[in-house]
CSV table of C-alpha atoms in Angstrom, one decimal:
chain,number,residue,atom,x,y,z
P,128,MET,CA,-12.8,15.0,27.0
P,129,LYS,CA,-14.2,14.4,23.5
P,130,ARG,CA,-12.1,15.0,20.5
P,131,VAL,CA,-12.9,15.2,16.8
P,132,ILE,CA,-10.8,14.0,13.9
P,133,GLN,CA,-11.8,16.4,11.1
P,134,MET,CA,-10.7,18.2,8.0
P,135,ALA,CA,-12.0,21.6,7.2
P,136,ALA,CA,-13.3,23.4,4.1
P,137,GLY,CA,-15.1,20.3,2.7
P,138,VAL,CA,-11.9,18.6,1.9
P,139,LEU,CA,-12.0,15.9,4.6
P,140,MET,CA,-14.5,15.7,7.4
P,141,ALA,CA,-14.9,12.6,9.6
P,142,ALA,CA,-18.2,12.4,11.5
P,143,ALA,CA,-16.3,10.8,14.4
P,144,MET,CA,-16.3,11.7,18.0
P,145,ILE,CA,-13.1,10.5,19.6
P,146,SER,CA,-14.1,9.5,23.1
P,147,GLY,CA,-14.2,6.6,25.4
P,148,CYS,CA,-17.7,5.5,24.5
P,149,SER,CA,-18.4,1.8,24.6
P,150,GLN,CA,-20.0,1.6,21.2
P,151,ASN,CA,-20.5,3.5,18.0
P,152,THR,CA,-23.5,5.7,17.7
P,153,ALA,CA,-23.3,7.0,14.1
P,154,THR,CA,-24.4,4.9,11.2
P,155,PRO,CA,-23.1,6.0,7.7
P,156,ASP,CA,-25.0,5.4,4.5
P,157,PRO,CA,-22.7,2.9,2.8
P,158,THR,CA,-24.4,3.3,-0.5
P,159,VAL,CA,-23.1,6.9,-0.9
P,160,LYS,CA,-19.4,7.1,-1.7
P,161,ASN,CA,-18.4,10.6,-2.6
P,162,GLU,CA,-17.1,13.8,-1.1
P,163,GLU,CA,-20.3,14.6,0.6
P,164,THR,CA,-20.6,11.3,2.5
P,165,SER,CA,-20.4,11.1,6.2
P,166,ALA,CA,-18.0,8.8,7.8
P,167,SER,CA,-18.3,6.3,10.7
P,168,VAL,CA,-17.3,6.6,14.3
P,169,GLU,CA,-13.8,5.4,15.1
P,170,SER,CA,-13.4,2.1,16.9
P,171,THR,CA,-13.7,2.1,20.7
P,172,GLU,CA,-10.0,1.2,21.2
P,173,THR,CA,-8.8,4.0,19.0
P,174,SER,CA,-11.2,6.5,20.5
P,175,ALA,CA,-9.9,5.8,24.0
P,176,GLU,CA,-6.3,6.1,22.9
P,177,MET,CA,-6.8,9.4,21.1
P,178,ASP,CA,-8.8,10.9,23.9
P,179,SER,CA,-5.9,10.3,26.3
P,180,ALA,CA,-3.3,11.8,24.0
P,181,ASP,CA,-3.4,15.3,25.6
P,182,ASP,CA,-5.7,17.7,27.3
P,183,SER,CA,-5.8,20.5,24.8
P,184,GLY,CA,-9.3,19.7,23.5
P,185,GLU,CA,-8.2,20.9,20.1
P,186,PRO,CA,-9.2,18.9,17.0
P,187,ILE,CA,-6.6,16.5,15.6
P,188,LYS,CA,-6.7,17.2,11.9
P,189,ILE,CA,-5.9,14.4,9.5
P,190,GLY,CA,-5.6,15.0,5.8
P,191,MET,CA,-6.1,12.2,3.4
P,192,LEU,CA,-5.4,12.2,-0.4
P,193,GLU,CA,-6.6,9.3,-2.5
P,194,ASP,CA,-7.9,8.5,-6.0
P,195,LEU,CA,-11.7,7.9,-6.2
P,196,SER,CA,-11.6,8.1,-10.0
P,197,GLY,CA,-9.1,7.6,-12.7
P,198,ASP,CA,-6.6,4.8,-13.2
P,199,PHE,CA,-6.0,4.0,-9.5
P,200,SER,CA,-9.6,4.3,-8.2
P,201,LEU,CA,-10.0,0.6,-7.5
P,202,CYS,CA,-7.6,0.8,-4.7
P,203,GLY,CA,-8.1,4.4,-3.8
P,204,THR,CA,-11.7,3.7,-3.0
P,205,TYR,CA,-11.1,0.9,-0.5
P,206,LYS,CA,-8.2,2.8,1.0
P,207,THR,CA,-10.5,5.8,1.6
P,208,HIS,CA,-13.1,3.5,3.2
P,209,ALA,CA,-10.4,1.9,5.4
P,210,MET,CA,-9.8,5.2,7.1
P,211,GLU,CA,-13.6,5.6,7.8
P,212,LEU,CA,-13.4,9.2,6.5
P,213,ILE,CA,-14.4,11.0,3.4
P,214,ALA,CA,-11.8,12.6,1.2
P,215,PRO,CA,-11.3,14.7,-1.9
P,216,ASP,CA,-10.9,12.8,-5.2
P,217,CYS,CA,-7.3,13.3,-6.5
P,218,GLN,CA,-8.5,11.7,-9.8
P,219,SER,CA,-5.2,9.9,-10.3
P,220,ASP,CA,-3.8,13.4,-11.2
P,221,ASN,CA,-0.4,14.3,-9.7
P,222,GLN,CA,-1.0,18.1,-10.1
P,223,ARG,CA,-4.2,17.7,-8.1
P,224,TYR,CA,-2.3,15.8,-5.5
P,225,GLN,CA,0.0,18.8,-5.1
P,226,GLU,CA,-2.8,21.3,-5.0
P,227,MET,CA,-4.7,19.4,-2.3
P,228,ALA,CA,-1.5,18.8,-0.3
P,229,ARG,CA,-0.8,22.5,-0.1
P,230,LYS,CA,-4.4,23.2,0.8
P,231,LEU,CA,-4.4,20.7,3.6
P,232,ILE,CA,-1.2,22.1,5.0
P,233,LEU,CA,-1.6,25.9,4.4
P,234,GLU,CA,-5.3,26.4,4.8
P,235,ASP,CA,-6.5,23.5,6.9
P,236,ASN,CA,-3.4,23.2,9.2
P,237,VAL,CA,-3.5,19.4,9.3
P,238,ASP,CA,-1.4,17.5,11.8
P,239,VAL,CA,-0.6,14.6,9.5
P,240,ILE,CA,-1.3,13.6,5.9
P,241,MET,CA,-2.0,10.1,4.8
P,242,GLY,CA,-2.5,8.9,1.2
P,243,GLY,CA,-1.2,8.5,-2.3
P,244,PHE,CA,-1.4,5.3,-4.4
P,245,SER,CA,1.2,5.5,-7.1
P,246,SER,CA,4.8,6.2,-6.6
P,247,ALA,CA,4.4,9.2,-8.9
P,248,SER,CA,1.7,10.7,-6.7
P,249,ARG,CA,3.9,10.1,-3.6
P,250,GLU,CA,6.9,11.8,-5.2
P,251,ALA,CA,4.6,14.7,-6.4
P,252,ILE,CA,3.7,15.6,-2.8
P,253,ARG,CA,6.6,14.4,-0.7
P,254,PRO,CA,8.7,17.5,-1.4
P,255,ILE,CA,5.8,19.6,-0.2
P,256,MET,CA,5.8,17.6,3.1
P,257,GLU,CA,9.5,18.4,3.4
P,258,GLU,CA,9.1,22.0,2.6
P,259,TYR,CA,6.4,22.5,5.3
P,260,GLU,CA,7.8,19.9,7.8
P,261,THR,CA,4.5,17.9,7.7
P,262,LEU,CA,4.2,14.3,8.9
P,263,TYR,CA,3.3,12.0,6.0
P,264,PHE,CA,2.2,8.4,6.0
P,265,TYR,CA,2.5,6.6,2.7
P,266,ASN,CA,0.3,3.5,3.3
P,267,ASN,CA,0.9,1.6,0.1
P,268,GLN,CA,3.0,-1.1,-1.4
P,269,TYR,CA,5.8,0.4,-3.4
P,270,GLU,CA,9.3,-0.1,-4.8
P,271,GLY,CA,11.1,1.0,-1.6
P,272,GLY,CA,14.0,3.3,-1.0
P,273,VAL,CA,12.4,6.5,0.3
P,274,ALA,CA,14.5,7.9,3.2
P,275,SER,CA,12.8,11.0,4.7
P,276,HIS,CA,12.5,12.4,8.2
P,277,TYR,CA,8.8,13.2,7.7
P,278,THR,CA,7.7,10.1,5.7
P,279,PHE,CA,6.6,6.8,7.2
P,280,CYS,CA,5.8,3.8,4.9
P,281,THR,CA,3.4,1.1,6.2
P,282,GLY,CA,3.0,-0.9,3.0
P,283,ALA,CA,5.1,-3.7,1.8
P,284,VAL,CA,8.4,-3.1,-0.1
P,285,PRO,CA,10.7,-5.3,-2.1
P,286,GLU,CA,12.5,-6.7,1.0
P,287,HIS,CA,9.1,-8.0,2.0
P,288,GLN,CA,7.9,-9.1,-1.4
P,289,VAL,CA,10.4,-9.4,-4.2
P,290,ILE,CA,13.2,-11.3,-2.3
P,291,PRO,CA,11.0,-14.1,-0.9
P,292,LEU,CA,9.0,-14.3,-4.0
P,293,MET,CA,11.9,-14.8,-6.4
P,294,GLN,CA,13.5,-17.3,-4.1
P,295,TYR,CA,10.3,-19.3,-4.0
P,296,MET,CA,9.6,-19.1,-7.7
P,297,ILE,CA,13.2,-20.0,-8.8
P,298,GLU,CA,13.4,-22.9,-6.4
P,299,ASN,CA,10.0,-24.3,-7.4
P,300,PHE,CA,9.8,-23.5,-11.2
P,301,GLY,CA,13.3,-22.8,-12.6
P,302,PRO,CA,15.8,-20.0,-13.2
P,303,ARG,CA,14.6,-18.3,-16.4
P,304,VAL,CA,12.7,-15.1,-15.6
P,305,TYR,CA,10.9,-12.7,-17.8
P,306,THR,CA,9.6,-9.3,-16.5
P,307,ILE,CA,6.9,-7.1,-17.9
P,308,ALA,CA,6.3,-3.9,-15.9
P,309,ALA,CA,4.7,-0.5,-15.9
P,310,ASP,CA,7.0,2.2,-17.3
P,311,TYR,CA,7.3,4.5,-14.3
P,312,ASN,CA,9.1,4.7,-11.0
P,313,PHE,CA,7.4,1.6,-9.5
P,314,GLY,CA,7.8,-0.7,-12.5
P,315,GLN,CA,11.4,0.3,-13.3
P,316,LEU,CA,12.7,0.1,-9.7
P,317,THR,CA,10.9,-3.0,-8.8
P,318,ALA,CA,12.1,-4.7,-11.9
P,319,GLN,CA,15.7,-3.9,-10.8
P,320,TRP,CA,14.9,-5.6,-7.5
P,321,VAL,CA,13.6,-8.6,-9.4
P,322,LYS,CA,16.8,-8.7,-11.5
P,323,ASN,CA,19.0,-8.5,-8.4
P,324,ALA,CA,17.0,-11.2,-6.5
P,325,THR,CA,16.9,-13.4,-9.5
P,326,GLU,CA,20.7,-13.3,-9.9
P,327,GLU,CA,21.1,-13.8,-6.1
P,328,TYR,CA,19.2,-17.1,-6.3
P,329,GLY,CA,20.9,-18.4,-9.4
P,330,GLY,CA,18.5,-17.3,-12.0
P,331,GLU,CA,18.7,-15.2,-15.1
P,332,ILE,CA,16.6,-12.5,-16.8
P,333,VAL,CA,15.7,-13.7,-20.3
P,334,GLY,CA,13.5,-10.8,-21.1
P,335,GLU,CA,12.3,-7.4,-19.8
P,336,GLU,CA,9.7,-5.0,-21.1
P,337,PHE,CA,8.3,-1.7,-19.8
P,338,LEU,CA,5.0,-0.4,-21.0
P,339,PRO,CA,3.2,3.0,-20.5
P,340,LEU,CA,0.2,3.0,-18.2
P,341,SER,CA,-2.0,3.8,-21.2
P,342,VAL,CA,-1.3,0.4,-23.0
P,343,SER,CA,-4.2,-2.0,-23.1
P,344,GLN,CA,-3.2,-4.3,-26.0
P,345,PHE,CA,-0.5,-6.9,-25.2
P,346,SER,CA,-0.4,-9.2,-28.2
P,347,SER,CA,3.1,-8.2,-29.1
P,348,SER,CA,4.3,-8.5,-25.5
P,349,ILE,CA,2.8,-12.0,-25.3
P,350,ASP,CA,4.6,-13.0,-28.5
P,351,LYS,CA,7.9,-11.9,-27.0
P,352,ILE,CA,7.3,-13.9,-23.8
P,353,GLN,CA,6.4,-17.0,-25.8
P,354,LYS,CA,9.7,-16.7,-27.8
P,355,ALA,CA,11.7,-16.2,-24.6
P,356,ASP,CA,10.2,-19.3,-23.1
P,357,PRO,CA,10.7,-18.4,-19.4
P,358,ASP,CA,10.2,-20.6,-16.4
P,359,VAL,CA,8.6,-17.6,-14.5
P,360,LEU,CA,6.8,-14.5,-15.7
P,361,VAL,CA,7.1,-11.5,-13.3
P,362,VAL,CA,4.2,-9.1,-13.9
P,363,LEU,CA,4.5,-5.6,-12.5
P,364,LEU,CA,1.7,-4.0,-14.5
P,365,THR,CA,-0.6,-1.6,-12.6
P,366,GLY,CA,-3.8,0.4,-13.0
P,367,VAL,CA,-7.1,-0.3,-14.6
P,368,THR,CA,-5.9,-0.1,-18.2
P,369,GLN,CA,-3.0,-2.4,-17.9
P,370,SER,CA,-5.0,-5.0,-16.1
P,371,SER,CA,-6.4,-6.1,-19.4
P,372,PHE,CA,-3.2,-8.1,-19.8
P,373,TYR,CA,-4.6,-11.0,-17.8
P,374,GLY,CA,-7.5,-11.8,-20.0
P,375,GLN,CA,-5.3,-11.6,-23.1
P,376,TRP,CA,-2.7,-13.8,-21.4
P,377,ALA,CA,-5.3,-16.4,-20.6
P,378,THR,CA,-6.6,-16.4,-24.1
P,379,ALA,CA,-3.1,-17.1,-25.4
P,380,GLY,CA,-3.1,-20.3,-23.4
P,381,MET,CA,0.4,-19.8,-21.9
P,382,ASP,CA,1.3,-22.2,-19.0
P,383,VAL,CA,3.9,-20.1,-17.3
P,384,PRO,CA,3.6,-19.4,-13.5
P,385,ILE,CA,3.1,-15.7,-12.8
P,386,ALA,CA,4.9,-13.9,-10.0
P,387,THR,CA,3.7,-10.5,-8.8
P,388,THR,CA,3.8,-8.1,-5.9
P,389,ILE,CA,0.6,-6.3,-6.6
P,390,ASN,CA,-2.1,-8.3,-8.5
P,391,ILE,CA,-4.9,-10.1,-6.6
P,392,ALA,CA,-3.8,-8.4,-3.3
P,393,GLN,CA,-4.1,-4.9,-4.7
P,394,GLY,CA,-6.4,-4.9,-7.7
P,395,TYR,CA,-8.4,-8.1,-6.9
P,396,GLU,CA,-8.1,-9.3,-10.5
P,397,HIS,CA,-9.1,-12.8,-9.4
P,398,LYS,CA,-12.6,-11.3,-8.6
P,399,ARG,CA,-12.8,-8.8,-11.4
P,400,PHE,CA,-12.0,-11.2,-14.2
P,401,ASP,CA,-13.4,-14.6,-15.1
P,402,PRO,CA,-11.1,-17.7,-14.7
P,403,PRO,CA,-8.6,-18.6,-15.8
P,404,ALA,CA,-7.2,-15.0,-16.2
P,405,CYS,CA,-5.3,-15.3,-12.9
P,406,ALA,CA,-4.5,-19.0,-13.1
P,407,ASN,CA,-1.1,-20.1,-11.7
P,408,MET,CA,-0.4,-16.7,-10.1
P,409,TYR,CA,1.7,-16.2,-7.0
P,410,VAL,CA,1.7,-12.9,-5.1
P,411,THR,CA,3.5,-11.8,-1.9
P,412,ALA,CA,1.4,-9.7,0.4
P,413,GLN,CA,0.8,-8.9,4.1
P,414,PHE,CA,-3.0,-9.1,3.7
P,415,ILE,CA,-5.8,-10.0,1.4
P,416,GLU,CA,-9.6,-10.4,2.1
P,417,GLU,CA,-9.3,-14.2,2.2
P,418,LEU,CA,-6.8,-14.2,5.0
P,419,ASP,CA,-8.4,-16.3,7.8
P,420,THR,CA,-6.7,-15.1,10.9
P,421,PRO,CA,-9.1,-13.8,13.6
P,422,ALA,CA,-7.9,-10.2,13.2
P,423,ALA,CA,-8.2,-10.3,9.5
P,424,VAL,CA,-11.7,-11.9,9.5
P,425,ASP,CA,-12.9,-9.3,12.1
P,426,PHE,CA,-11.5,-6.4,9.9
P,427,VAL,CA,-13.2,-7.7,6.8
P,428,GLU,CA,-16.5,-8.3,8.6
P,429,ARG,CA,-16.5,-4.8,10.0
P,430,PHE,CA,-15.5,-3.3,6.7
P,431,HIS,CA,-18.3,-4.9,4.8
P,432,GLU,CA,-20.8,-3.9,7.5
P,433,LEU,CA,-19.9,-0.3,6.8
P,434,TYR,CA,-19.6,-0.7,3.0
P,435,PRO,CA,-21.6,-3.7,1.8
P,436,ASP,CA,-21.1,-2.7,-1.8
P,437,GLU,CA,-17.3,-2.7,-1.5
P,438,PRO,CA,-16.2,-5.4,-4.0
P,439,TYR,CA,-13.0,-6.4,-2.3
P,440,ILE,CA,-10.7,-5.4,0.6
P,441,GLY,CA,-7.1,-5.5,-0.5
P,442,MET,CA,-3.8,-5.2,1.1
P,443,GLU,CA,-3.7,-1.4,0.8
P,444,ALA,CA,-6.8,-1.1,2.9
P,445,ALA,CA,-5.0,-3.0,5.7
P,446,ALA,CA,-2.0,-0.7,5.2
P,447,GLN,CA,-4.1,2.4,5.4
P,448,TYR,CA,-5.9,1.3,8.5
P,449,THR,CA,-2.7,0.2,10.1
P,450,GLY,CA,-1.1,3.6,9.3
P,451,MET,CA,-3.9,5.4,11.1
P,452,MET,CA,-3.6,3.1,14.1
P,453,LEU,CA,0.2,3.5,14.3
P,454,TYR,CA,-0.3,7.3,14.2
P,455,ALA,CA,-2.8,7.0,17.1
P,456,GLU,CA,-0.4,5.0,19.1
P,457,ALA,CA,2.4,7.5,18.5
P,458,VAL,CA,0.2,10.4,19.5
P,459,LYS,CA,-0.8,8.6,22.6
P,460,LYS,CA,2.9,7.9,23.5
P,461,ALA,CA,4.0,11.4,22.7
P,462,GLY,CA,1.1,13.0,24.5
P,463,THR,CA,0.8,15.6,21.8
P,464,THR,CA,0.3,15.9,18.0
P,465,GLU,CA,3.5,18.1,17.7
P,466,THR,CA,5.3,16.7,14.7
P,467,GLU,CA,8.8,16.1,16.1
P,468,ALA,CA,7.4,14.5,19.3
P,469,VAL,CA,5.3,12.1,17.2
P,470,ILE,CA,8.2,11.3,14.9
P,471,ASP,CA,10.3,10.5,18.0
P,472,ALA,CA,7.5,8.2,19.2
P,473,LEU,CA,7.3,6.4,15.9
P,474,GLU,CA,11.0,5.9,15.7
P,475,SER,CA,11.0,4.3,19.1
P,476,GLY,CA,9.3,1.3,17.6
P,477,ILE,CA,5.5,1.8,17.7
P,478,SER,CA,3.5,-1.3,17.0
P,479,TYR,CA,-0.1,-2.2,16.1
P,480,ASP,CA,-1.5,-5.7,16.0
P,481,GLY,CA,-4.3,-5.6,13.4
P,482,PRO,CA,-5.6,-7.2,10.2
P,483,ALA,CA,-2.1,-7.8,8.8
P,484,GLY,CA,-0.8,-9.1,12.1
P,485,LEU,CA,1.8,-7.3,14.1
P,486,VAL,CA,3.2,-4.3,12.3
P,487,THR,CA,6.1,-2.2,13.9
P,488,ILE,CA,7.8,0.9,12.6
P,489,TYR,CA,11.5,0.3,12.2
P,490,GLY,CA,13.0,3.5,13.3
P,491,PRO,CA,16.2,3.7,11.2
P,492,THR,CA,14.3,3.4,7.9
P,493,HIS,CA,10.7,4.6,8.8
P,494,HIS,CA,9.4,1.4,7.1
P,495,ALA,CA,7.4,-1.4,8.7
P,496,ILE,CA,8.3,-4.8,10.1
P,497,MET,CA,5.5,-7.2,9.1
P,498,ASP,CA,4.6,-10.7,8.2
P,499,ILE,CA,4.3,-11.7,4.5
P,500,TRP,CA,2.4,-14.5,2.8
P,501,ILE,CA,3.0,-16.2,-0.6
P,502,ILE,CA,-0.5,-16.5,-2.0
P,503,TYR,CA,-1.6,-18.7,-4.9
P,504,SER,CA,-4.5,-18.4,-7.3
P,505,ASP,CA,-5.4,-21.6,-9.2
P,506,GLU,CA,-7.2,-22.0,-12.6
P,507,ASN,CA,-10.6,-21.4,-10.9
P,508,HIS,CA,-9.3,-18.4,-9.0
P,509,ASN,CA,-9.4,-20.3,-5.7
P,510,ILE,CA,-7.0,-18.7,-3.2
P,511,SER,CA,-4.5,-20.6,-1.0
P,512,PHE,CA,-1.6,-19.6,1.2
P,513,LYS,CA,1.6,-21.4,0.3
P,514,GLN,CA,4.1,-20.0,2.8
P,515,LYS,CA,4.5,-17.4,5.6
P,516,TYR,CA,7.5,-15.3,6.3
P,517,ASP,CA,7.4,-13.9,9.9
P,518,GLN,CA,8.3,-10.3,10.8
P,519,ILE,CA,10.5,-9.3,7.9
P,520,VAL,CA,12.7,-6.3,8.8
P,521,PRO,CA,13.0,-3.6,6.1
P,522,ASP,CA,16.6,-2.7,6.8
P,523,TRP,CA,18.0,-2.5,3.2
P,524,LEU,CA,18.4,1.3,3.5
P,525,GLU,CA,20.3,0.9,6.7
P,526,LYS,CA,22.6,-2.0,5.7
P,527,GLU,CA,23.2,-1.1,2.0
P,528,LYS,CA,23.0,2.7,2.0
P,529,GLY,CA,24.0,3.5,5.6
P,530,VAL,CA,20.7,5.3,6.3
P,531,ASP,CA,19.7,5.9,9.9
P,532,LEU,CA,16.8,8.3,10.0
P,533,THR,CA,16.9,8.5,13.8
P,534,LYS,CA,20.2,10.4,13.3
P,535,GLU,CA,20.1,12.1,9.9
P,536,SER,CA,17.8,12.3,6.9
P,537,PRO,CA,19.1,12.4,3.4
P,538,ASN,CA,15.6,13.2,2.0
P,539,MET,CA,15.9,11.1,-1.1
P,540,GLN,CA,14.8,7.9,-2.7
P,541,TYR,CA,17.6,5.3,-3.1
P,542,THR,CA,17.6,2.8,-5.9
P,543,PRO,CA,18.9,-0.8,-5.9
């Protein structure tokens, strides 16, 4: 029986027939990337799995909310393409996120919502998911700590990124750490993780600065960094405007290694900016376009076949794609799209082995077990992989805060 993944009312409509066909038959126009664009047929494997989920024949409705314009559009675009669907443009506007979330739930009756880039956009819509008991996948790197019955997080969190990164940087470069970060939820909380990890590995924070997303001039910040004379600079700036830091940093001629959990892997600064803007930069991530595992290479090749004008495929594309596949596996196991049954299936330890390697939902925290790489960009922006950490379990919520979402949901975000 054929099934269609669709979103009504012009909000999200995939031109995908979910069936057991042996090959795709629809060819999208990859040069058109807006709300009116058709999407591709889902892969054969996913099609077969979704077809066998149940016998109702009813559409499985998937809502997606991403940013196709505004400060977070670089990543929002490739996250949208990773889903092989079209979506409304939330315009990096949290109010629009809320409006679209309510529409998807109340008018379009979606079975699940996936999306959101910034922590602010996630927290703008997460209470709506709770209010209407809607399953929500946040497929994005973030500062961690969300504990919600209805929310599942497939991106990397500080347990995956900050802890191994700070251990590596302090052991290799020295204990004096300076942090410059975006002044909102992500930057503030991740900086606290950096501080905790730095102290755990015998380092010290010699400076810390938080800057609004609108800041594009960093001369005073660079002066402060120079005076502090750190061994390691941790950069947690985000969005298009703040990315101007890297060119200004390179011009200043500083020779301090940069540690980050987002740059290169998320905003592909090593492609967008001329060398040596990202020289001597280290990032922890589960996936980047240059990853040369067979699954990653296959994902990148198929992605570029669909969207040849896509400038880069970052880690959030892999997280978005993986989130969709984990949902498909959960629906298959549950035999239904009924929310509580799918949540039970997810909490049982659903896995998907894809572009980022094996990813498994860890039931007690609703976060994902995954592999993590330390990735390096040299003065010419050549990428190399320094170290791999296998199957990191995101259990901080469980061990430190006593959270077990298989038993009870506090519905809150914990901070370190």
